[in-house]
Short mmCIF file of C-alpha atoms in Angstrom, two decimals:
data_model
loop_
_atom_site.label_atom_id
_atom_site.label_comp_id
_atom_site.label_asym_id
_atom_site.label_seq_id
_atom_site.Cartn_x
_atom_site.Cartn_y
_atom_site.Cartn_z
CA UNK A 206 27.71 -10.31 0.97
CA UNK A 207 28.40 -6.60 1.21
CA UNK A 208 25.95 -4.30 2.39
CA UNK A 209 25.77 -2.69 -1.21
CA UNK A 210 24.99 -6.19 -2.20
CA UNK A 211 22.22 -6.34 0.25
CA UNK A 212 20.78 -2.97 -0.48
CA UNK A 213 20.41 -3.86 -3.91
CA UNK A 214 18.62 -7.49 -3.50
CA UNK A 215 15.90 -5.32 -1.30
CA UNK A 216 15.51 -2.82 -3.88
CA UNK A 217 15.01 -5.97 -6.35
CA UNK A 218 12.69 -7.93 -4.36
CA UNK A 219 10.81 -4.69 -3.60
CA UNK A 220 10.63 -3.58 -6.86
CA UNK A 221 9.25 -6.83 -8.00
CA UNK A 222 6.72 -6.97 -5.22
CA UNK A 223 5.42 -3.85 -6.59
CA UNK A 224 4.93 -5.50 -9.52
CA UNK A 225 3.20 -8.21 -8.78
CA UNK A 226 0.88 -6.27 -7.24
CA UNK A 227 -0.10 -4.82 -10.22
CA UNK A 228 -0.83 -8.04 -11.28
CA UNK A 229 0.51 -11.61 -12.42
CA UNK A 230 1.07 -10.41 -16.03
CA UNK A 231 3.07 -7.55 -15.07
CA UNK A 232 5.74 -9.51 -12.92
CA UNK A 233 5.75 -12.08 -15.60
CA UNK A 234 6.95 -9.02 -18.24
CA UNK A 235 9.27 -8.42 -15.46
CA UNK A 236 10.55 -11.83 -15.41
CA UNK A 237 10.72 -12.11 -18.80
CA UNK A 238 12.75 -8.62 -19.18
CA UNK A 239 15.33 -10.18 -16.73
CA UNK A 240 15.63 -13.03 -18.43
CA UNK A 241 16.12 -11.68 -21.69
CA UNK A 242 18.81 -9.15 -19.99
CA UNK A 243 20.18 -12.01 -18.05
CA UNK A 244 21.02 -13.83 -21.65
CA UNK A 245 22.47 -10.67 -23.41
CA UNK A 246 24.62 -9.40 -20.65
CA UNK A 247 26.27 -12.83 -19.43
CA UNK A 248 28.12 -13.53 -22.68
CA UNK A 249 29.45 -10.07 -22.92
CA UNK A 250 31.02 -10.81 -19.15
CA UNK A 251 31.94 -14.32 -19.68
CA UNK A 252 34.49 -12.43 -22.40
CA UNK A 253 35.25 -9.28 -20.56
CA UNK A 254 36.51 -10.59 -17.64
CA UNK A 255 39.06 -12.55 -18.94
CA UNK A 256 40.04 -10.04 -21.06
CA UNK A 257 40.66 -7.33 -18.57
CA UNK A 258 42.47 -10.22 -16.53
CA UNK A 259 44.68 -10.47 -19.37
CA UNK A 260 45.06 -6.62 -20.03
CA UNK A 261 46.23 -6.54 -16.38
CA UNK A 262 48.62 -9.46 -16.56
CA UNK A 263 50.06 -7.46 -19.72
CA UNK A 264 50.18 -3.62 -18.67
CA UNK A 265 53.24 -3.29 -16.77
CA UNK A 266 52.53 -1.73 -13.28
CA UNK A 267 54.91 0.92 -13.14
CA UNK A 268 53.17 2.41 -16.29
CA UNK A 269 49.96 3.24 -14.23
CA UNK A 270 51.76 4.17 -11.56
CA UNK A 271 54.34 6.62 -13.32
CA UNK A 272 51.64 8.06 -16.09
CA UNK A 273 48.45 8.14 -14.11
CA UNK A 274 50.05 8.26 -10.32
CA UNK A 275 49.31 10.11 -7.63
CA UNK A 276 52.09 12.62 -8.42
CA UNK A 277 50.99 13.01 -12.16
CA UNK A 278 48.75 16.11 -11.53
CA UNK A 279 46.69 17.75 -13.60
CA UNK A 280 48.73 16.23 -16.89
CA UNK A 281 47.99 12.79 -15.46
CA UNK A 282 43.94 13.68 -15.12
CA UNK A 283 43.99 14.83 -19.04
CA UNK A 284 45.86 11.95 -19.99
CA UNK A 285 43.56 9.57 -18.24
CA UNK A 286 40.62 11.68 -19.43
CA UNK A 287 41.26 10.75 -22.58
CA UNK A 288 42.32 7.10 -22.22
CA UNK A 289 39.06 6.36 -20.53
CA UNK A 290 37.32 7.17 -23.76
CA UNK A 291 39.15 4.58 -25.49
CA UNK A 292 38.33 1.76 -23.33
CA UNK A 293 35.66 -0.18 -24.95
CA UNK A 294 32.58 -1.86 -24.09
CA UNK A 295 30.33 -1.61 -20.53
CA UNK A 296 31.05 -1.31 -16.93
CA UNK A 297 31.81 -4.96 -16.83
CA UNK A 298 35.28 -3.70 -18.64
CA UNK A 299 35.99 -0.77 -17.20
CA UNK A 300 35.65 -1.36 -13.77
CA UNK A 301 37.88 -4.25 -13.92
CA UNK A 302 40.61 -2.34 -15.18
CA UNK A 303 40.39 0.45 -13.08
CA UNK A 304 40.84 -2.18 -10.18
CA UNK A 305 43.72 -3.33 -11.51
CA UNK A 306 45.03 0.19 -12.02
CA UNK A 307 44.28 0.90 -8.37
CA UNK A 308 46.37 -2.11 -7.24
CA UNK A 309 49.20 -0.89 -9.40
CA UNK A 310 49.22 2.96 -7.74
CA UNK A 311 47.50 4.57 -10.34
CA UNK A 312 46.19 8.08 -8.40
CA UNK A 313 42.54 8.65 -7.14
CA UNK A 314 41.70 11.38 -8.70
CA UNK A 315 43.48 10.28 -11.98
CA UNK A 316 41.03 7.34 -11.78
CA UNK A 317 37.88 9.18 -11.35
CA UNK A 318 38.96 11.12 -14.50
CA UNK A 319 39.65 7.74 -16.54
CA UNK A 320 35.90 6.17 -15.40
CA UNK A 321 34.34 9.89 -15.78
CA UNK A 322 35.78 10.01 -19.45
CA UNK A 323 34.76 6.28 -20.33
CA UNK A 324 31.26 7.13 -19.31
CA UNK A 325 30.76 10.93 -21.25
CA UNK A 326 33.53 10.55 -23.92
CA UNK A 327 33.54 6.29 -24.53
CA UNK A 328 34.22 6.58 -28.65
CA UNK A 329 33.09 2.85 -28.88
CA UNK A 330 29.22 3.41 -27.15
CA UNK A 331 29.07 6.68 -29.73
CA UNK A 332 30.23 4.64 -32.60
CA UNK A 333 28.12 1.98 -32.01
CA UNK A 334 24.93 3.14 -30.37
CA UNK A 335 24.80 7.15 -30.19
CA UNK A 336 25.55 7.84 -33.81
CA UNK A 337 22.96 5.52 -35.39
CA UNK A 338 20.03 6.62 -33.15
CA UNK A 339 20.35 10.35 -32.93
CA UNK A 340 22.85 11.31 -35.30
CA UNK A 341 26.19 13.06 -35.52
CA UNK A 342 24.97 16.46 -35.54
CA UNK A 343 23.58 15.43 -31.78
CA UNK A 344 26.86 14.04 -30.47
CA UNK A 345 28.58 17.05 -31.78
CA UNK A 346 26.51 19.30 -29.56
CA UNK A 347 26.84 16.34 -26.45
CA UNK A 348 30.67 16.40 -26.85
CA UNK A 349 30.71 20.37 -27.29
CA UNK A 350 28.90 20.44 -23.79
CA UNK A 351 30.47 17.86 -22.26
CA UNK A 352 33.82 16.76 -23.31
CA UNK A 353 36.31 18.77 -21.11
CA UNK A 354 34.00 17.81 -17.93
CA UNK A 355 36.13 14.38 -17.29
CA UNK A 356 39.22 16.98 -16.32
CA UNK A 357 36.95 19.03 -13.96
CA UNK A 358 35.82 15.56 -11.85
CA UNK A 359 39.61 14.68 -11.46
CA UNK A 360 39.69 18.24 -10.16
CA UNK A 361 36.81 18.06 -7.74
CA UNK A 362 38.52 14.37 -6.96
CA UNK A 363 41.69 16.30 -6.48
CA UNK A 364 39.83 18.46 -3.56
CA UNK A 365 37.92 16.10 -2.14
CA UNK A 366 40.41 13.09 -1.99
CA UNK A 367 41.80 13.97 1.57
CA UNK A 368 37.75 13.87 2.91
CA UNK A 369 38.12 9.96 1.45
CA UNK A 370 40.91 8.47 3.09
CA UNK A 371 39.86 4.81 2.63
CA UNK A 372 39.24 5.55 -1.57
CA UNK A 373 41.78 3.56 -2.41
CA UNK A 374 41.92 0.71 0.42
CA UNK A 375 40.29 -2.62 -0.93
CA UNK A 376 38.53 -4.42 1.72
CA UNK B 8 23.91 -7.03 -41.25
CA UNK B 9 24.46 -3.96 -39.86
CA UNK B 10 22.14 -4.66 -36.91
CA UNK B 11 23.72 -7.73 -36.43
CA UNK B 12 27.31 -6.85 -36.38
CA UNK B 13 26.17 -3.52 -34.03
CA UNK B 14 24.17 -5.72 -31.41
CA UNK B 15 27.21 -7.90 -31.08
CA UNK B 16 30.02 -5.08 -31.70
CA UNK B 17 30.52 -5.18 -27.78
CA UNK B 18 30.96 -8.85 -27.94
CA UNK B 19 33.01 -8.88 -30.91
CA UNK B 20 35.66 -6.37 -30.00
CA UNK B 21 35.88 -8.02 -26.52
CA UNK B 22 36.42 -11.29 -27.70
CA UNK B 23 39.38 -9.83 -29.87
CA UNK B 24 40.73 -8.01 -27.80
CA UNK B 25 40.98 -10.76 -25.35
CA UNK B 26 41.97 -13.27 -27.77
CA UNK B 27 44.69 -11.21 -28.70
CA UNK B 28 45.80 -10.26 -24.99
CA UNK B 29 45.55 -13.69 -24.18
CA UNK B 30 48.10 -15.31 -26.67
CA UNK B 31 50.59 -12.61 -25.40
CA UNK B 32 49.87 -13.80 -21.83
CA UNK B 33 50.70 -17.31 -22.85
CA UNK B 34 53.55 -16.63 -25.07
CA UNK B 35 55.04 -13.41 -22.90
CA UNK B 36 54.42 -14.80 -19.36
CA UNK B 37 53.93 -18.90 -19.34
CA UNK B 38 50.66 -20.89 -19.33
CA UNK B 39 51.08 -20.11 -15.30
CA UNK B 40 50.31 -16.60 -15.76
CA UNK B 41 47.55 -17.45 -18.43
CA UNK B 42 45.97 -19.59 -15.62
CA UNK B 43 46.35 -16.93 -12.90
CA UNK B 44 44.80 -14.84 -14.95
CA UNK B 45 41.91 -16.89 -15.44
CA UNK B 46 41.50 -17.46 -12.22
CA UNK B 47 41.45 -13.79 -11.29
CA UNK B 48 38.65 -13.68 -14.00
CA UNK B 49 36.65 -16.38 -12.36
CA UNK B 50 37.40 -15.21 -8.78
CA UNK B 51 35.37 -11.78 -10.15
CA UNK B 52 32.66 -13.42 -11.83
CA UNK B 53 31.28 -15.14 -8.57
CA UNK B 54 31.63 -11.83 -6.82
CA UNK B 55 29.68 -9.99 -9.08
CA UNK B 56 27.25 -12.36 -10.20
CA UNK B 57 24.80 -12.09 -7.11
CA UNK B 58 24.63 -8.17 -7.60
CA UNK B 59 24.49 -8.57 -11.38
CA UNK B 60 21.33 -11.02 -10.67
CA UNK B 61 19.40 -8.65 -8.26
CA UNK B 62 20.29 -5.36 -10.35
CA UNK B 63 18.67 -7.13 -13.62
CA UNK B 64 15.52 -8.17 -11.76
CA UNK B 65 15.38 -3.99 -10.55
CA UNK B 66 15.86 -2.95 -13.82
CA UNK B 67 13.08 -5.34 -15.42
CA UNK B 68 10.76 -4.59 -12.74
CA UNK B 69 11.26 -0.72 -12.65
CA UNK B 70 10.79 -0.67 -16.54
CA UNK B 71 7.07 -2.34 -16.28
CA UNK B 72 6.53 0.09 -13.45
CA UNK B 73 7.55 3.57 -14.96
CA UNK B 74 5.88 4.50 -18.26
CA UNK B 75 8.73 6.13 -20.37
CA UNK B 76 6.13 8.65 -21.65
CA UNK B 77 5.15 9.93 -17.94
CA UNK B 78 8.59 11.40 -17.66
CA UNK B 79 8.85 13.61 -20.73
CA UNK B 80 6.70 16.70 -19.96
CA UNK B 81 8.91 17.79 -17.04
CA UNK B 82 11.48 18.01 -19.54
CA UNK B 83 10.83 20.47 -22.33
CA UNK B 84 12.47 23.63 -23.49
CA UNK B 85 11.10 25.66 -21.16
CA UNK B 86 11.66 23.83 -17.98
CA UNK B 87 15.09 25.28 -16.94
CA UNK B 88 17.33 23.89 -14.09
CA UNK B 89 14.33 22.16 -12.95
CA UNK B 90 14.00 19.96 -16.20
CA UNK B 91 17.63 19.37 -15.95
CA UNK B 92 17.52 18.02 -12.31
CA UNK B 93 14.44 15.95 -13.42
CA UNK B 94 16.64 14.75 -16.42
CA UNK B 95 19.56 13.54 -14.49
CA UNK B 96 17.24 12.07 -11.52
CA UNK B 97 15.67 10.25 -14.25
CA UNK B 98 18.95 9.27 -16.39
CA UNK B 99 20.57 7.88 -12.98
CA UNK B 100 17.18 5.67 -12.20
CA UNK B 101 17.71 4.33 -16.06
CA UNK B 102 19.27 0.86 -15.97
CA UNK B 103 20.29 -1.18 -18.55
CA UNK B 104 22.64 -0.55 -21.41
CA UNK B 105 23.28 1.59 -24.17
CA UNK B 106 21.05 -0.83 -26.45
CA UNK B 107 17.97 0.35 -23.66
CA UNK B 108 18.98 3.98 -22.98
CA UNK B 109 19.58 5.46 -26.48
CA UNK B 110 16.37 4.65 -27.79
CA UNK B 111 14.82 5.76 -24.72
CA UNK B 112 16.68 9.19 -25.60
CA UNK B 113 14.61 9.25 -28.50
CA UNK B 114 11.32 8.67 -27.15
CA UNK B 115 11.67 11.46 -24.63
CA UNK B 116 12.93 13.78 -27.58
CA UNK B 117 9.95 13.00 -30.02
CA UNK B 118 8.05 13.39 -26.49
CA UNK B 119 9.04 16.78 -26.01
CA UNK B 120 12.01 16.95 -24.18
CA UNK B 121 14.57 19.33 -25.71
CA UNK B 122 18.27 18.73 -25.83
CA UNK B 123 19.70 19.75 -22.65
CA UNK B 124 17.35 17.60 -20.47
CA UNK B 125 18.41 14.92 -23.15
CA UNK B 126 22.16 15.30 -22.95
CA UNK B 127 21.73 15.99 -19.13
CA UNK B 128 19.63 12.20 -18.89
CA UNK B 129 22.72 10.68 -20.89
CA UNK B 130 25.67 11.90 -19.03
CA UNK B 131 23.58 11.09 -15.75
CA UNK B 132 22.81 7.70 -17.30
CA UNK B 133 26.53 6.99 -18.65
CA UNK B 134 28.18 8.53 -15.37
CA UNK B 135 26.02 8.13 -12.46
CA UNK B 136 23.33 5.47 -13.15
CA UNK B 137 22.30 3.92 -9.78
CA UNK B 138 22.52 -0.11 -11.33
CA UNK B 139 25.95 0.72 -12.58
CA UNK B 140 27.53 2.28 -9.62
CA UNK B 141 25.60 -0.32 -7.42
CA UNK B 142 26.05 -3.50 -9.31
CA UNK B 143 29.94 -2.42 -10.59
CA UNK B 144 31.45 0.37 -9.11
CA UNK B 145 30.83 -0.40 -5.45
CA UNK B 146 31.47 -4.15 -5.55
CA UNK B 147 34.90 -3.80 -7.58
CA UNK B 148 36.18 -0.85 -6.20
CA UNK B 149 34.76 -0.28 -2.72
CA UNK B 150 32.10 1.88 -1.12
CA UNK B 151 34.47 5.12 -0.87
CA UNK B 152 36.03 5.33 -3.69
CA UNK B 153 32.56 4.79 -5.46
CA UNK B 154 30.97 7.39 -3.53
CA UNK B 155 34.18 10.15 -4.06
CA UNK B 156 33.26 9.22 -7.60
CA UNK B 157 30.11 9.75 -7.71
CA UNK B 158 30.07 13.03 -5.64
CA UNK B 159 32.52 14.04 -8.33
CA UNK B 160 30.17 13.06 -11.24
CA UNK B 161 27.18 14.44 -9.43
CA UNK B 162 27.35 18.08 -11.12
CA UNK B 163 28.23 17.01 -14.30
CA UNK B 164 25.02 16.68 -15.79
CA UNK B 165 23.60 19.49 -15.23
CA UNK B 166 26.20 21.47 -16.50
CA UNK B 167 26.35 19.53 -19.75
CA UNK B 168 22.86 20.21 -20.20
CA UNK B 169 23.20 24.02 -19.21
CA UNK B 170 26.02 24.26 -22.02
CA UNK B 171 24.07 22.17 -24.54
CA UNK B 172 21.54 24.44 -24.45
CA UNK B 173 23.99 27.42 -25.46
CA UNK B 174 25.59 26.17 -28.27
CA UNK B 175 24.37 27.36 -31.39
CA UNK B 176 24.05 24.09 -33.55
CA UNK B 177 20.89 23.17 -34.93
CA UNK B 178 19.45 20.19 -34.48
CA UNK B 179 15.87 18.07 -34.65
CA UNK B 180 15.43 14.76 -33.40
CA UNK B 181 15.11 12.24 -36.12
CA UNK B 182 11.86 11.15 -37.46
CA UNK B 183 10.81 14.34 -36.54
CA UNK B 184 8.50 15.95 -39.78
CA UNK B 185 9.43 19.55 -39.34
CA UNK B 186 11.44 22.05 -37.18
CA UNK B 187 10.07 22.67 -33.66
CA UNK B 188 9.55 26.84 -32.92
#
C-alpha cells in the first residue's frame, strides 16, 4: 500500500467515524451510499480497464512519442488539449491511457494538457450530463470561459517541469 | 428510455470501444497479445481496488456530513473572488462522478450561487477533485506527476469563474420561475 492509499484509508475511516458519532442511522446511510456507488462504479471499471489495455496495445508507441512527445512543444500541447476532450468515460479510462502514453515516451506538459482537456472539455460528459441538467446556454458560457485553459495548463507545466525531475518516472 | 440510455451511456460506449479494440488486438496482434493486455488490465485493477473502496467510503460518509444547502450562501454573485475560491474548494472536495456533481450544481444554482461560482465549482471538481486525484491519478501516474498536474490546474477554476462572470450571455438556472435581478 502506497502512502497516498494509506492517507486515503485514514481519511475514509475518520469520516466514517464522524458519521458514526452522528448516530447509527447516519452511518448506515453512509454505508448504503458507498455500496450503491461501488455497484455503479465497479462495472464501469471492469469494462474500462481491458478497453484501455487494448487501446494501448493498438496505439503505436511512436504516435504518442511523436505527436505528443517532449519535443512537440506548443503544437503538441494544443493537440493534446483537444484530443483530451474526446476521451470518453471517467478517470478509470483517462488515467490508464495517459499511463500508457507516458510509458511510450509522451511529454509531461503534453500529458498535463491531455488530462486537463479531458477534465474541462470532456465532450462525452458534456453531452450526457451537463446539457440535460444545465442546458445549452450554460455550456456555451462555460466553454467560452474555460475552453482555452487546457493549453494554459500545458504551458504552466512546461515552466514547472524542471522542478519535478521524477514526474515521468514510474515507481 | 432516454434516462436509462443516459445512465448507462458510459458503460455502453466503453463496452463498444472495448469490443472493437479487443477484436482488433486479437486479429492484428494475435491471441497472445490479447491475453497480455487482459493481464495488464487485471494488474491495474488489483492496484486500484483498495484506494477505490476507501475513496468511495470517504465520499459516502462526507455526503452525510455536509448538507449541500449549507454551501450556497457563500457563492452568490456578490461573493467576488472569495466566492470563486469557496466554490473551488467545494468542487475539489466534491466526490463522485457527473451523476452526483451536475445535480448538485443545479441545487447550488437554485440556492443562489452565481454562474462564476458554478463554473469554478465544475472546473475544480472535474480537474482537481481530491477523490479523483487520490484514487486514480496518484496510484496510476505517480505522486510527482500528479502534483505537477494538480499545481497547473489549481488556478484554472478561478480564472474560468472570473471570465464566466464577464461573458454577456443571459442564463437562468432551469426551473427558476423568473430571472433574478
